[in-house]
XYZ file of C-alpha atoms in Angstrom:
155
model
C -37.262 -124.311 13.012
C -35.282 -122.234 15.292
C -32.634 -123.560 17.709
C -31.140 -121.524 20.388
C -28.185 -122.289 22.849
C -28.433 -120.405 26.152
C -24.536 -120.187 26.304
C -24.445 -117.252 23.657
C -27.903 -115.810 23.231
C -29.419 -113.014 24.821
C -33.321 -112.956 25.456
C -35.461 -110.228 27.034
C -36.784 -111.014 30.502
C -40.439 -112.263 30.844
C -42.747 -109.854 32.299
C -44.378 -111.505 35.251
C -47.593 -109.744 34.515
C -47.979 -111.469 31.235
C -48.806 -115.180 31.736
C -47.012 -117.513 29.240
C -48.788 -121.149 29.750
C -46.779 -124.065 28.255
C -48.752 -127.114 28.285
C -47.015 -130.449 28.731
C -48.432 -132.021 25.743
C -47.075 -128.914 23.493
C -43.472 -129.712 24.505
C -41.101 -132.655 23.977
C -38.244 -132.802 26.368
C -35.160 -134.921 25.344
C -32.126 -135.304 27.475
C -28.621 -136.415 26.051
C -25.033 -136.165 26.940
C -23.273 -132.932 27.437
C -20.363 -132.124 24.883
C -17.386 -130.155 25.278
C -14.732 -130.332 28.237
C -15.763 -131.056 31.697
C -13.990 -134.345 32.473
C -15.435 -137.972 32.454
C -18.796 -137.279 33.889
C -19.720 -135.248 31.054
C -19.867 -138.589 29.007
C -21.614 -140.577 31.513
C -24.641 -138.491 32.626
C -27.566 -137.180 30.486
C -27.419 -133.688 31.909
C -28.091 -131.736 28.595
C -31.728 -130.797 27.927
C -33.467 -130.018 24.496
C -37.049 -128.625 24.711
C -38.989 -128.492 21.699
C -42.241 -126.406 21.470
C -44.208 -128.350 18.978
C -46.789 -125.497 18.142
C -44.370 -123.024 17.339
C -41.397 -125.212 16.268
C -38.974 -123.438 18.715
C -36.213 -125.572 19.933
C -34.195 -124.597 22.871
C -31.017 -126.336 24.137
C -29.177 -126.018 27.247
C -25.951 -127.836 28.818
C -24.385 -125.123 30.885
C -25.186 -126.644 34.307
C -24.064 -130.045 35.741
C -27.694 -130.904 36.999
C -30.378 -132.033 34.348
C -32.950 -130.212 36.642
C -31.225 -126.939 36.380
C -30.678 -127.362 32.573
C -34.384 -128.065 32.336
C -35.202 -124.829 34.498
C -33.063 -122.719 32.471
C -34.208 -124.016 28.949
C -38.009 -123.587 29.950
C -37.096 -120.064 30.976
C -35.502 -119.392 27.713
C -38.641 -120.945 25.951
C -40.790 -118.827 27.822
C -38.696 -115.673 26.876
C -38.891 -116.750 23.183
C -42.675 -117.258 23.378
C -43.141 -114.110 24.915
C -40.951 -112.497 22.194
C -43.325 -114.275 19.568
C -46.346 -112.729 21.374
C -44.796 -109.293 21.293
C -44.239 -109.681 17.372
C -47.874 -110.905 16.953
C -49.293 -107.604 18.945
C -47.053 -105.310 16.933
C -48.250 -106.698 13.672
C -51.754 -106.275 14.858
C -51.178 -102.730 15.822
C -49.108 -102.097 12.348
C -52.287 -103.544 10.611
C -54.664 -101.284 12.461
C -52.608 -98.173 11.957
C -51.953 -98.721 8.215
C -49.047 -97.725 6.315
C -47.067 -94.950 8.131
C -44.864 -92.651 5.975
C -41.459 -91.215 7.335
C -41.440 -87.592 7.802
C -38.039 -86.735 6.057
C -36.796 -83.700 4.428
C -38.229 -83.738 0.867
C -41.599 -85.581 1.811
C -43.479 -82.462 2.447
C -46.886 -82.066 0.542
C -46.391 -78.291 -0.470
C -43.697 -75.951 -0.847
C -44.114 -72.224 -0.156
C -41.994 -69.579 -1.680
C -42.340 -66.030 -0.521
C -39.175 -64.314 -1.743
C -37.949 -63.227 -4.366
C -41.374 -64.430 -5.733
C -44.557 -65.803 -4.320
C -45.441 -69.499 -5.431
C -47.062 -72.239 -3.706
C -46.508 -75.718 -5.313
C -48.510 -78.976 -4.490
C -46.155 -81.944 -4.798
C -48.587 -84.396 -5.079
C -50.956 -83.105 -7.878
C -48.418 -80.631 -9.566
C -50.858 -77.595 -8.953
C -49.058 -74.232 -8.612
C -50.637 -70.966 -7.376
C -48.967 -67.335 -7.250
C -51.119 -65.998 -4.171
C -48.950 -67.453 -1.556
C -50.397 -65.067 1.351
C -54.005 -66.067 0.453
C -53.252 -69.739 0.722
C -51.643 -69.086 4.095
C -54.953 -67.631 5.083
C -56.544 -70.745 4.284
C -57.682 -70.486 0.745
C -57.032 -74.154 -0.147
C -59.794 -74.858 -2.430
C -57.641 -75.161 -5.693
C -55.467 -77.488 -3.926
C -57.974 -79.668 -2.607
C -59.835 -79.765 -5.941
C -56.564 -80.560 -7.832
C -55.708 -83.362 -5.430
C -59.142 -84.945 -5.764
C -59.049 -84.714 -9.547
C -55.508 -86.371 -9.334
C -56.789 -89.301 -7.103
C -59.816 -90.042 -9.226
C -57.636 -90.562 -12.385
């Protein structure tokens, strides 16, 4: 379960082009007395609002405003923002599943090393194959490297 309080959390604004429908039967709204400083009216009016989105388990609470109606509006807005964020995460996971595993392109993650001075050597880091004819390989003669890679993958 996830609980959020509007007074300290920051949420992304909801893109108005993306429609987030919250069905009345999917939420439970509880009202209760606000807590904290604010005079005697804090203890006598049910102005704080807690909204529970039953399908996702997200709970949003707001008690910043004096009015229950305004607290409900703010809490619904925060709930929409959280549901929007949840949908974005789902879409990112879908895209990640389609793309597959992505490798970082960092120093040391290269497939081959080419040495032209003081000696000629080309080394394939995946299969361990080495060849001394660097200029022929630079001209496109990669058959030996392809063969060694395929043999290494078949083992």
